[in-house]
Short mmCIF file of C-alpha atoms in Angstrom, two decimals:
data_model
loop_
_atom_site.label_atom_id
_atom_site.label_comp_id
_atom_site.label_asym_id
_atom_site.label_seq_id
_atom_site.Cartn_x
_atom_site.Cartn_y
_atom_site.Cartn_z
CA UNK K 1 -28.67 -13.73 53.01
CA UNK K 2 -25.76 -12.82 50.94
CA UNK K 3 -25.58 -9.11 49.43
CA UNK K 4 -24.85 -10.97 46.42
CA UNK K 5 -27.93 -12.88 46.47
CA UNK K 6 -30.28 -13.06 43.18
CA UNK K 7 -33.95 -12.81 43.94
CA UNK K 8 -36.23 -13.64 41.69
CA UNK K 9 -40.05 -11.80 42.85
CA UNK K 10 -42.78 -14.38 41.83
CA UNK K 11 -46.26 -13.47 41.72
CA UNK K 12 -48.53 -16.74 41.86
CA UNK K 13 -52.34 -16.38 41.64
CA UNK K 14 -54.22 -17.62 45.24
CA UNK K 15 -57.11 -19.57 44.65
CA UNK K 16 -59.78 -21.09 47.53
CA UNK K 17 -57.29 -24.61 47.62
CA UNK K 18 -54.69 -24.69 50.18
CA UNK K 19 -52.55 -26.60 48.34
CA UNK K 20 -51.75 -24.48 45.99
CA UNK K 21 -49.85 -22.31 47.53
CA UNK K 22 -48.21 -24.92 50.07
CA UNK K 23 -46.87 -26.45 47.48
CA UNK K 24 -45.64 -23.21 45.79
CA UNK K 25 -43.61 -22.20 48.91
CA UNK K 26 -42.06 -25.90 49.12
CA UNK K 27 -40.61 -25.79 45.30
CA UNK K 28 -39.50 -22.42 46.25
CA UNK K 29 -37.12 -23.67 49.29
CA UNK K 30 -36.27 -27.14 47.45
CA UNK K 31 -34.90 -24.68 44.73
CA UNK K 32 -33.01 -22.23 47.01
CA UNK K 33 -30.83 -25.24 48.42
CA UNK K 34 -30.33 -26.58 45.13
CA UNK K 35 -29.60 -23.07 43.91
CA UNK K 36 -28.32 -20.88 46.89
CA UNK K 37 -27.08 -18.31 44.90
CA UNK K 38 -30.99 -17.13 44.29
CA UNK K 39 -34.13 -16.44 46.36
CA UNK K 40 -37.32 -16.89 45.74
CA UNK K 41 -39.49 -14.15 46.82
CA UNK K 42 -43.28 -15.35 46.74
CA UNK K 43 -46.28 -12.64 46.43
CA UNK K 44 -49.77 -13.86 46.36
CA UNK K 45 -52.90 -12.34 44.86
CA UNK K 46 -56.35 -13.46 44.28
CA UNK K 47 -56.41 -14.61 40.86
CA UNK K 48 -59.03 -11.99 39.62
CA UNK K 49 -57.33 -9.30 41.13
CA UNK K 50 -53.68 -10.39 39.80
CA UNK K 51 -53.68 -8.48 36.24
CA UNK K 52 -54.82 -5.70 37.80
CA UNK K 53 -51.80 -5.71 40.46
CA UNK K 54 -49.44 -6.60 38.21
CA UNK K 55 -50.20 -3.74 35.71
CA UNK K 56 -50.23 -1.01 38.65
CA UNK K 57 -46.91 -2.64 40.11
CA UNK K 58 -45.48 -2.16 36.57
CA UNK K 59 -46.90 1.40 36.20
CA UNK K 60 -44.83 2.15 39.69
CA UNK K 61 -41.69 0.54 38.24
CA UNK K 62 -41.81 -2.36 40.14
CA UNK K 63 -42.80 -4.90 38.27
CA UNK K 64 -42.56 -8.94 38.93
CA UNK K 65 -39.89 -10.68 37.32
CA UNK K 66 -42.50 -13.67 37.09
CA UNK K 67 -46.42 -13.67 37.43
CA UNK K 68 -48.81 -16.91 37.00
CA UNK K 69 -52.05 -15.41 35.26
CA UNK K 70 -55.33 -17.74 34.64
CA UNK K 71 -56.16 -18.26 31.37
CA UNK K 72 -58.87 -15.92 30.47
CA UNK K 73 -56.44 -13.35 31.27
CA UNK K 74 -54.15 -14.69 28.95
CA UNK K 75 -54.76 -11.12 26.34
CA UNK K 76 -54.42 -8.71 29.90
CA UNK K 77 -50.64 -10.26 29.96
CA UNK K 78 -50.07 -9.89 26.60
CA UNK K 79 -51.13 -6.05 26.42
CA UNK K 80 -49.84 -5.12 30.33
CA UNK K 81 -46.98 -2.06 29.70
CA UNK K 82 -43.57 -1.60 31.63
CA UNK K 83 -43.43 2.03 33.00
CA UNK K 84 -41.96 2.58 30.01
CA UNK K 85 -44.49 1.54 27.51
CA UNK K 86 -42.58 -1.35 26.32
CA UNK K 87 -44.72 -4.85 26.99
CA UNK K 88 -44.25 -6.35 30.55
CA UNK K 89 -43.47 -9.99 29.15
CA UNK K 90 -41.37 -11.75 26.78
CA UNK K 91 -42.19 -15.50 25.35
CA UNK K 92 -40.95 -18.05 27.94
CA UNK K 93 -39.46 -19.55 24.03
CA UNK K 94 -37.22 -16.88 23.05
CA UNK K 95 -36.19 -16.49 26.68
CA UNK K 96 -34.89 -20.07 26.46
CA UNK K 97 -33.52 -19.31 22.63
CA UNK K 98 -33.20 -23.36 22.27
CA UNK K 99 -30.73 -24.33 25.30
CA UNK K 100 -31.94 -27.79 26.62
CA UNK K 101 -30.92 -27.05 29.98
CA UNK K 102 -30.81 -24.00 32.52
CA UNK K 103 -28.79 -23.75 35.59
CA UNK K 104 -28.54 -27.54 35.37
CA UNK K 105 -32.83 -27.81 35.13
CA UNK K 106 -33.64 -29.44 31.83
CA UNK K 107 -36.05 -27.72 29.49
CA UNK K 108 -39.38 -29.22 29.49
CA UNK K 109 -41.02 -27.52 26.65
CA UNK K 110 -41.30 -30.22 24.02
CA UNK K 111 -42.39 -32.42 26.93
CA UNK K 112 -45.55 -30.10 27.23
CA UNK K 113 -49.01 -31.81 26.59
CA UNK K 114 -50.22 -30.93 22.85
CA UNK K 115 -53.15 -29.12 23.86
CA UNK K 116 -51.78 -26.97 26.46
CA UNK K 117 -48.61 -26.18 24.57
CA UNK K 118 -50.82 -25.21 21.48
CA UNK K 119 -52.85 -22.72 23.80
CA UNK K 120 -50.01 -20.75 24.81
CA UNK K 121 -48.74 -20.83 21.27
CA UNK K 122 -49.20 -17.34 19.82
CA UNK K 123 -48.27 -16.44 16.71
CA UNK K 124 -46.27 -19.21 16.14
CA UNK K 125 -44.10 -18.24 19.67
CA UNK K 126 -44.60 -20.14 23.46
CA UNK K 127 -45.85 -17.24 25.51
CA UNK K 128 -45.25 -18.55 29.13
CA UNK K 129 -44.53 -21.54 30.83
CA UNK K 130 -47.83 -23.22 31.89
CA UNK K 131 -48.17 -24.54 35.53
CA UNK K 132 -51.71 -25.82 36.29
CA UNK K 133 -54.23 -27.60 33.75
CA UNK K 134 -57.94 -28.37 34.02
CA UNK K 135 -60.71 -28.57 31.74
CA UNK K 136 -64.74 -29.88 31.64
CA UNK K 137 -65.33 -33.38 32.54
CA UNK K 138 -69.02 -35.24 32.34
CA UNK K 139 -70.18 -36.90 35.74
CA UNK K 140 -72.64 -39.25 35.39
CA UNK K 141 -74.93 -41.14 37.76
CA UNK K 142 -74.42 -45.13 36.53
CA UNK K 143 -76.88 -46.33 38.83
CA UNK K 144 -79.34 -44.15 37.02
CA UNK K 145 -78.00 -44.47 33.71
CA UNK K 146 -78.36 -48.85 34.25
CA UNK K 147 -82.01 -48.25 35.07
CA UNK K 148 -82.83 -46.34 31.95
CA UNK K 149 -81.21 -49.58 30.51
CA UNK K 150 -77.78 -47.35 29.10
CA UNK K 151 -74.64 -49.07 29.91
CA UNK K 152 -72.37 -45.82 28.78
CA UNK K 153 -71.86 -42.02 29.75
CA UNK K 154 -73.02 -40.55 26.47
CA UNK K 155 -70.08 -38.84 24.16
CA UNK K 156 -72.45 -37.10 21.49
CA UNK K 157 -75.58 -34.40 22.01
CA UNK K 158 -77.83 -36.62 20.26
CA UNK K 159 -76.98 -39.90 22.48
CA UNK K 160 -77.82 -37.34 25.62
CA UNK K 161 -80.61 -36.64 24.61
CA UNK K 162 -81.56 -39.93 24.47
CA UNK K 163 -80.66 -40.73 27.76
CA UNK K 164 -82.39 -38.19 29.54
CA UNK K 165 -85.64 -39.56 27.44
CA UNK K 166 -84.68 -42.57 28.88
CA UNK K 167 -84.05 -41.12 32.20
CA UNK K 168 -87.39 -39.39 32.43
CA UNK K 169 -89.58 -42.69 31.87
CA UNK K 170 -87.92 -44.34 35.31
CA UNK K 171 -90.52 -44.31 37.76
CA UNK K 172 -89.00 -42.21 41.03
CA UNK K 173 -86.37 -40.80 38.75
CA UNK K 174 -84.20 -37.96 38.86
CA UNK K 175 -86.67 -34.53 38.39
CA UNK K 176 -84.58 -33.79 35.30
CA UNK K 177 -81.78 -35.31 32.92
CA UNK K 178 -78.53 -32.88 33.34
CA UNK K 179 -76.99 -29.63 34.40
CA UNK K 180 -74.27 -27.39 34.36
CA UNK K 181 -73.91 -23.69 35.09
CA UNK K 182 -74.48 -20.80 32.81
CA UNK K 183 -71.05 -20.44 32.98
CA UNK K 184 -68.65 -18.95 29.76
CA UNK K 185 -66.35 -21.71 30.04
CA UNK K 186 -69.11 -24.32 29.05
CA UNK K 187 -69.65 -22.33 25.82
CA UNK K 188 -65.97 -21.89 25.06
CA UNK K 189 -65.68 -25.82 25.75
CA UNK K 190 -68.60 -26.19 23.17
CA UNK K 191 -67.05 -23.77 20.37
CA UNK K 192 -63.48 -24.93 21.14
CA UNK K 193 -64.94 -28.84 20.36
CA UNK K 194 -66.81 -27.49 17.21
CA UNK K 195 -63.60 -25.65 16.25
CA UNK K 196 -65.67 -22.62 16.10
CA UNK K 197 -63.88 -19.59 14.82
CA UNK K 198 -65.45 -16.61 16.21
CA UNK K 199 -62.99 -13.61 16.47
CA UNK K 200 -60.53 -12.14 14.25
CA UNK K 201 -57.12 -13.18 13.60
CA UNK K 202 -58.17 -16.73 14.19
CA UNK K 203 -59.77 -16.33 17.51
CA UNK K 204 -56.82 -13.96 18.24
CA UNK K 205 -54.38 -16.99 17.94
CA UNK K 206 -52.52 -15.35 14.87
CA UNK K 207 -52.93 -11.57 15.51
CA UNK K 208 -55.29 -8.83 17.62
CA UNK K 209 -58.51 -10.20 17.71
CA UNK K 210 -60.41 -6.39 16.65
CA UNK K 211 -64.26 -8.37 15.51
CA UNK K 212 -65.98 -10.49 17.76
CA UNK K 213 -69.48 -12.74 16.42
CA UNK K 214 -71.24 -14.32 18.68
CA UNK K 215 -73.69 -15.57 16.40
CA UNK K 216 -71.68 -18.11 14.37
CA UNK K 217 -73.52 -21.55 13.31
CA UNK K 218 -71.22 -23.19 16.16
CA UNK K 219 -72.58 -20.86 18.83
CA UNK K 220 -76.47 -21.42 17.38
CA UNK K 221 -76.29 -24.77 17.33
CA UNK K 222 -75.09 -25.38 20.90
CA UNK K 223 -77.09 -22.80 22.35
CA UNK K 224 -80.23 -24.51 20.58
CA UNK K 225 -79.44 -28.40 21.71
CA UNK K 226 -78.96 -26.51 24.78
CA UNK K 227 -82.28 -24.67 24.93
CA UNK K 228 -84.35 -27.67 23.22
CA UNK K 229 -82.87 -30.27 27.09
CA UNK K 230 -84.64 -27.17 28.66
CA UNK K 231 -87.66 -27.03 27.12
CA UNK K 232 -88.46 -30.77 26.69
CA UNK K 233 -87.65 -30.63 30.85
CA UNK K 234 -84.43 -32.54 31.09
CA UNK K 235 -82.05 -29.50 31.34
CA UNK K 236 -82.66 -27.97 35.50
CA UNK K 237 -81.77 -24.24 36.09
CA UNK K 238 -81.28 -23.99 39.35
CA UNK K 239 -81.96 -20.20 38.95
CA UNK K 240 -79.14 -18.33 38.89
CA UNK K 241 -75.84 -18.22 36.26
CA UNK K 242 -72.31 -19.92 37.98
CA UNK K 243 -74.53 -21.79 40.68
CA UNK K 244 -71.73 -24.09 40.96
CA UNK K 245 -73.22 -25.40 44.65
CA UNK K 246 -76.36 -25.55 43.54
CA UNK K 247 -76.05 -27.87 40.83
CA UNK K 248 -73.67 -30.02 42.60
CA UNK K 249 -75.82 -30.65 45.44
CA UNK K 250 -78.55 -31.07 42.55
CA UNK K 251 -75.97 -34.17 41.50
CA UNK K 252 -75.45 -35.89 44.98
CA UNK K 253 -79.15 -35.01 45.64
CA UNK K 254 -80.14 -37.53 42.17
CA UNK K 255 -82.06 -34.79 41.29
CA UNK K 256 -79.83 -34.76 37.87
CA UNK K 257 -78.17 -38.17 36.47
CA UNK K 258 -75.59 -35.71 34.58
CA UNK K 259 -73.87 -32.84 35.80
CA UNK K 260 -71.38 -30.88 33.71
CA UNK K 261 -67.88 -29.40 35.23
CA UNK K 262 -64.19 -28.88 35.76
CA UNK K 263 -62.02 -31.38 36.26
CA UNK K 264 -60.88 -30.17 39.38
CA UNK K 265 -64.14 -31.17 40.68
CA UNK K 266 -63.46 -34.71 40.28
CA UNK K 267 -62.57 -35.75 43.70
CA UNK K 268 -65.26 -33.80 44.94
CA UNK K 269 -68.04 -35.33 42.44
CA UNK K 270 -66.71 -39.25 43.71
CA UNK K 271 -66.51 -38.05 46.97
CA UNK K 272 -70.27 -36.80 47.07
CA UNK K 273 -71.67 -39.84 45.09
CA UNK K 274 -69.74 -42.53 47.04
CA UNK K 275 -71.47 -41.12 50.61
CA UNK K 276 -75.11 -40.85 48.86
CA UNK K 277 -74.81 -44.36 47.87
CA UNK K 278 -74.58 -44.10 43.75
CA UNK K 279 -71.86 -44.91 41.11
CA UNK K 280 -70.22 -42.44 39.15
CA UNK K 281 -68.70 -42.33 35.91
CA UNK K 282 -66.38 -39.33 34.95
CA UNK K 283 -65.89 -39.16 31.08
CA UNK K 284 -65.28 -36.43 28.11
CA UNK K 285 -68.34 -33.69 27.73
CA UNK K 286 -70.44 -34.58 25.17
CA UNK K 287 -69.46 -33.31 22.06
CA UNK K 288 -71.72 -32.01 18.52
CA UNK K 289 -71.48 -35.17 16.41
CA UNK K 290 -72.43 -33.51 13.57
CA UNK K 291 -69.33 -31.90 13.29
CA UNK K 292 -65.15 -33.07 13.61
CA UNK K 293 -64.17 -33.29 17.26
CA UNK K 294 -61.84 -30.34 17.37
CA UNK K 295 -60.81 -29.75 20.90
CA UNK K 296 -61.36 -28.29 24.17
CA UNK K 297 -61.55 -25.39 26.45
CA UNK K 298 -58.73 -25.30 28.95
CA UNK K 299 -58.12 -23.14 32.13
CA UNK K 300 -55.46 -22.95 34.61
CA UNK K 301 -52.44 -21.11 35.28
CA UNK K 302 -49.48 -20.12 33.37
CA UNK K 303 -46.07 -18.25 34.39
CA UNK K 304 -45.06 -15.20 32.17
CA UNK K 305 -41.65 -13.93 32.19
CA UNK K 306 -40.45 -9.85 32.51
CA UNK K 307 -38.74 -8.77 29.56
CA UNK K 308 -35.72 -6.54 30.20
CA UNK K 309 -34.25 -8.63 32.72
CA UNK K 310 -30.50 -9.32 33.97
CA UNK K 311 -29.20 -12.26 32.50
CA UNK K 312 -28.70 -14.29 36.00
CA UNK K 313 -32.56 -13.00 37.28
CA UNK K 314 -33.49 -14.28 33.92
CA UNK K 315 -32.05 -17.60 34.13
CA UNK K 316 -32.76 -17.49 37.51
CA UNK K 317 -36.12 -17.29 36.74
CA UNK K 318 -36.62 -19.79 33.88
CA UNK K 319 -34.42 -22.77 35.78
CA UNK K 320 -37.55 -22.09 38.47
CA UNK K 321 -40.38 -22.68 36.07
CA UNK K 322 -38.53 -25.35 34.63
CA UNK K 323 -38.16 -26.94 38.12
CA UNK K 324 -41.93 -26.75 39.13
CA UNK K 325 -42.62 -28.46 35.48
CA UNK K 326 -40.26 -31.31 35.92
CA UNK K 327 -41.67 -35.14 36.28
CA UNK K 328 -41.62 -35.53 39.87
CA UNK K 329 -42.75 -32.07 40.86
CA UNK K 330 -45.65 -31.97 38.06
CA UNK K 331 -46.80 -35.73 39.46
CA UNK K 332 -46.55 -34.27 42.73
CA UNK K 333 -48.46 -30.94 42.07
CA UNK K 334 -51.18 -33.08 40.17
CA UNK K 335 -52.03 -35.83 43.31
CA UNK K 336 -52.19 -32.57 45.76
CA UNK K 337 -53.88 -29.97 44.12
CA UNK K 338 -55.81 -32.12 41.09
CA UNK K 339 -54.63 -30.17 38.56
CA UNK K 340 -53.98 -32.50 34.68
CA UNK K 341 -50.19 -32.78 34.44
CA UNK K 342 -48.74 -30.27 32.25
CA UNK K 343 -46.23 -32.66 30.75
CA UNK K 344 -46.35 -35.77 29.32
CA UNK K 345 -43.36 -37.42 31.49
CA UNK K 346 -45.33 -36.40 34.69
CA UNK K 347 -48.54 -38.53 33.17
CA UNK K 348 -46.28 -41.69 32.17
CA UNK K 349 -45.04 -41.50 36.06
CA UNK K 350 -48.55 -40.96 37.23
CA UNK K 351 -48.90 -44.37 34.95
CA UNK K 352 -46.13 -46.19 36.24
CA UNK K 353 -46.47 -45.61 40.02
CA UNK K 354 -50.28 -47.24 39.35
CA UNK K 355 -51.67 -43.95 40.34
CA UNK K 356 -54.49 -43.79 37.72
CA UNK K 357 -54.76 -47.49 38.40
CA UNK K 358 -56.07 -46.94 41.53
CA UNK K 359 -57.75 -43.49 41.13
CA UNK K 360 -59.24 -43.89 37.39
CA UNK K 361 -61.19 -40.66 37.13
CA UNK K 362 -57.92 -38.20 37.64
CA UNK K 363 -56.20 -39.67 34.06
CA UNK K 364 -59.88 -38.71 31.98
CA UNK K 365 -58.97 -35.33 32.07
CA UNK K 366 -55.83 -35.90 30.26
CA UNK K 367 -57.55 -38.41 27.83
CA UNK K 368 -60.34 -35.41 26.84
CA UNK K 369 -57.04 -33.19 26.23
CA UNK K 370 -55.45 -35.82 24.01
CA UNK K 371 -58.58 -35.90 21.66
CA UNK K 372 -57.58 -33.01 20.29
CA UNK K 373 -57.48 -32.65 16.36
CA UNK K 374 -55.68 -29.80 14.91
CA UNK K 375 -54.57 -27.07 15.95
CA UNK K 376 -56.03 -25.10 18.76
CA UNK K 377 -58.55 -22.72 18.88
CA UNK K 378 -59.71 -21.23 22.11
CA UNK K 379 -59.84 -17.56 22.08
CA UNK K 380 -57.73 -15.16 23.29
CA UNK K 381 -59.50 -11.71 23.62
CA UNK K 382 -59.16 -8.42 25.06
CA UNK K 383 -62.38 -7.95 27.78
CA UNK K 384 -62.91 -11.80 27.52
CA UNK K 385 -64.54 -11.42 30.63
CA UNK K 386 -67.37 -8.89 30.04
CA UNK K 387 -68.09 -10.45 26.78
CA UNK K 388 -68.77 -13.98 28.12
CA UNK K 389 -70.62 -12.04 30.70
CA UNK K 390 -72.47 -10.91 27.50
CA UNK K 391 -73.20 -14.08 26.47
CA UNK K 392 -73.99 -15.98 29.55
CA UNK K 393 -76.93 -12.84 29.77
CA UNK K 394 -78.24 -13.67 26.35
CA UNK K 395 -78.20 -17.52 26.64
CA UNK K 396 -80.44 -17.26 30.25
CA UNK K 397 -82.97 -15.04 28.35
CA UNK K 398 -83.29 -17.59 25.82
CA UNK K 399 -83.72 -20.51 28.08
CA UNK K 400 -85.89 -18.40 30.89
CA UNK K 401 -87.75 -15.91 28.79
CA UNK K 402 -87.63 -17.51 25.37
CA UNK K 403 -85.60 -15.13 23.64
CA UNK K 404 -84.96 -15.98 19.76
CA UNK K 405 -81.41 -17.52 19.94
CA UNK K 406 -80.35 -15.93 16.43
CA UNK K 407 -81.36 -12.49 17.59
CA UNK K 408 -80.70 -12.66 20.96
CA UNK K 409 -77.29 -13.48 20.06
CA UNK K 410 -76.69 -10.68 17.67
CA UNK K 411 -77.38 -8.28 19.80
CA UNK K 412 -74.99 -9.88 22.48
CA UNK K 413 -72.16 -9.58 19.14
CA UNK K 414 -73.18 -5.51 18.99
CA UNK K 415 -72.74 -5.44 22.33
CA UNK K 416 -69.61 -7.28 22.25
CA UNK K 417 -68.18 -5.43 19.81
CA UNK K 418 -68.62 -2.29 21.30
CA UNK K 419 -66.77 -3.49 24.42
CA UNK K 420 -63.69 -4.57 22.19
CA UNK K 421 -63.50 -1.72 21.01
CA UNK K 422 -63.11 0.09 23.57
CA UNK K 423 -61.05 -2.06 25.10
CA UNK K 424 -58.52 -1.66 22.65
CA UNK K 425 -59.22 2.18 23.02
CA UNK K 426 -58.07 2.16 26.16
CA UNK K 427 -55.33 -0.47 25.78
CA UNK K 428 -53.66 2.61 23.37
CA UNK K 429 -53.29 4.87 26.07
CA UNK K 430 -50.97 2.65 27.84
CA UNK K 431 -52.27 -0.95 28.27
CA UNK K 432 -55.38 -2.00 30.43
CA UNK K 433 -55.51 -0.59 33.78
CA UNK K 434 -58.23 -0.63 36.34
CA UNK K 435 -60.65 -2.83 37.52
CA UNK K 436 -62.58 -2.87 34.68
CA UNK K 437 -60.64 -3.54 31.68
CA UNK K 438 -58.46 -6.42 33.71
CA UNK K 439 -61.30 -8.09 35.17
CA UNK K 440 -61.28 -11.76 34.87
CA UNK K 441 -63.66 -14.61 35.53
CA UNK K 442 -64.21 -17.62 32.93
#
């Protein structure tokens, strides 16, 4: 290596996928022989831990000139400090200051998909560069759903329940209709489709999100379509919140004729039903048709960019991003790891080579994403983390003990207040640090 080498340190999250990573490190050497002036410098951490990392790295003065952060974790990047108070990151937007190409690796950013682009949107400015994409799919038992004489996956509340009425006449049936985890992304998913506006500053879209109500008619009425499939039988609890395992075998087991979950567990889902012998249907969640389809929760990964930086690291760093995002590397990244494209050129390629053709249930994650109306509004919150923990808490006592959902729920909002609060208590002494305040999860 060259003294005059440029290296570029890039922080990626690990997840339990092998993939991932593999696929990480081969971008990284396809763009060191296309650009042999830099060097790509991978560092992994476990995706919870990451924040956390990053902000002690930066405390030390040696910060990451890139880091991919999940999206609950999306406020802990915003707030993490330099050593010298100054924020880590600058927007991926104003780091590109409208060039349409970077070291010869065109900008993808008007390429991005709606929904994803309008999450990292922040006041009005693209935050980071997103990388990965998933978000809830419905799996659905056909050969079930044919016997209860239903030809389609249902798309509203009221048309499952319905089905699972259906469901629980059939003679040697499934022992209940549905399930999904207690799990905050499900109740994001459900707000985010309800367009619920919860938290200040628009869900903390268009400023610090400082109040926090958990109570809100969107958040009622979910929790009590959720809690009247439980009491009339046809919602299972396998017992314990984030039992992902437990409800999937629950699926391949046709214990359940719906389960709820991410995207990325689409291969697994048709996998599973295939060797028990069933047909599966993967389709949108199920949406409140009471009220305008709004949107949906997404998760995944985004890169963030170090402010402060030379202006070859800089570019240096952008051309990279921009190189993982392009068409062939996003198709790629989506048939290996199962992550929704990121860019709307990568799906029309997916398209063209016949890949959804032949493998129908990847694209319906990318459909869900394209019913979005409007503008975005999944939250972005200091201590996301503990306060879904909050809220997964209050929405088991309601279902197991029979807690009042209005009360129940506005004590989880005291509760969550509180915890913002001191959040952003802490966050003025320097940004979050610790294991606490930069814990992530949903």
């Amino acid at each position: 290596m060259s003294s005059d080498t440029i290296v570029i340190d890039a922080w990626f999250s690990h997840y339990p996928f092998p993939a991932f990573l593999e696929t990480v490190r081969k971008r990284a050497e396809e763009f060191e022989r296309a650009h042999p002036e830099y060097r790509i410098d991978i560092t992994t951490c476990w995706w919870q831990k990451l924040p956390e990392e990053v902000a002690e790295a930066a405390a030390q003065g040696r910060p990451p000139t890139i880091a991919s952060y999940y999206t609950g974790a999306t406020q802990h990047a915003r707030d993490t400090r330099a050593r010298d108070g100054r924020p880590l990151y600058t927007s991926v937007e104003k780091a590109i200051g409208g060039r349409t190409e970077i070291l010869g690796e065109p900008v993808v950013l008007d390429d991005l998909v709606d929904a994803v682009r309008g999450y990292y949107t922040l006041e009005g400015d693209l935050s980071s560069m997103p990388l990965t994409l998933s978000t809830m799919l419905l799996y659905t038992n056909m050969t079930v759903l044919r016997a209860a004489g239903i030809a389609e996956p249902p798309r509203t509340w009221d048309e499952v329940d319905a089905a699972c009425q259906a469901i629980a006449k059939l003679d040697g049936g499934p022992s209940h209709g549905m399930a999904w985890v207690i799990d905050g992304k499900f109740v994001q998913h459900a707000l985010a489709q309800q367009g619920a506006i919860f938290a200040g500053h628009r869900n903390g879209r268009s400023g610090r999100a400082t109040t926090v109500d958990l109570a809100t008619p969107e958040m009622l009425a979910y929790v009590d379509w959720w809690n009247r499939l439980y009491r009339r039988g046809h919602f299972l609890y396998t017992g314990a919140m984030q039992d992902w395992e437990g409800t999937f075998k629950a699926f391949t087991d046709q214990r359940i004729a719906f389960r709820l979950s991410s995207s990325f567990d689409a291969k697994y889902m048709v996998e599973g039903a295939r060797r028990e012998g069933f047909d599966i249907a993967v389709s949108p969640v199920p949406h409140n048709g009471r009220v305008p389809y709004a949107g949906n929760w997404i998760g995944g990964d985004s890169l963030w960019l170090a402010d402060g930086l030379d202006d070859a690291v800089r570019d240096g760093a952008l051309a990279f991003m921009l190189y993982l995002n392009n068409p062939r590397n996003a198709a790629e990244w989506h048939k290996v790891y199962g992550s929704a494209p990121v860019t709307k050129p990568a799906l029309a390629l997916l398209d063209e080579e016949g890949w959804f053709a032949d493998q129908p249930y990847f694209r319906v994650a990318s459909e869900q994403l394209e019913m979005m109306d409007g503008e975005p509004t999944q939250a972005v919150i200091g201590g996301y983390a503990h306060i879904q923990r909050l809220v997964m808490r209050a929405v088991e006592d309601v279902l197991v003990r029979g807690a009042d959902p209005e009360a129940r729920l506005k004590e989880a909002t005291a509760d969550a207040q509180a915890l913002l609060d001191g959040y952003h208590a802490h966050c003025r002494e320097g940004g979050p640090r610790g294991a606490y305040w930069l814990h992530v999860d949903s």
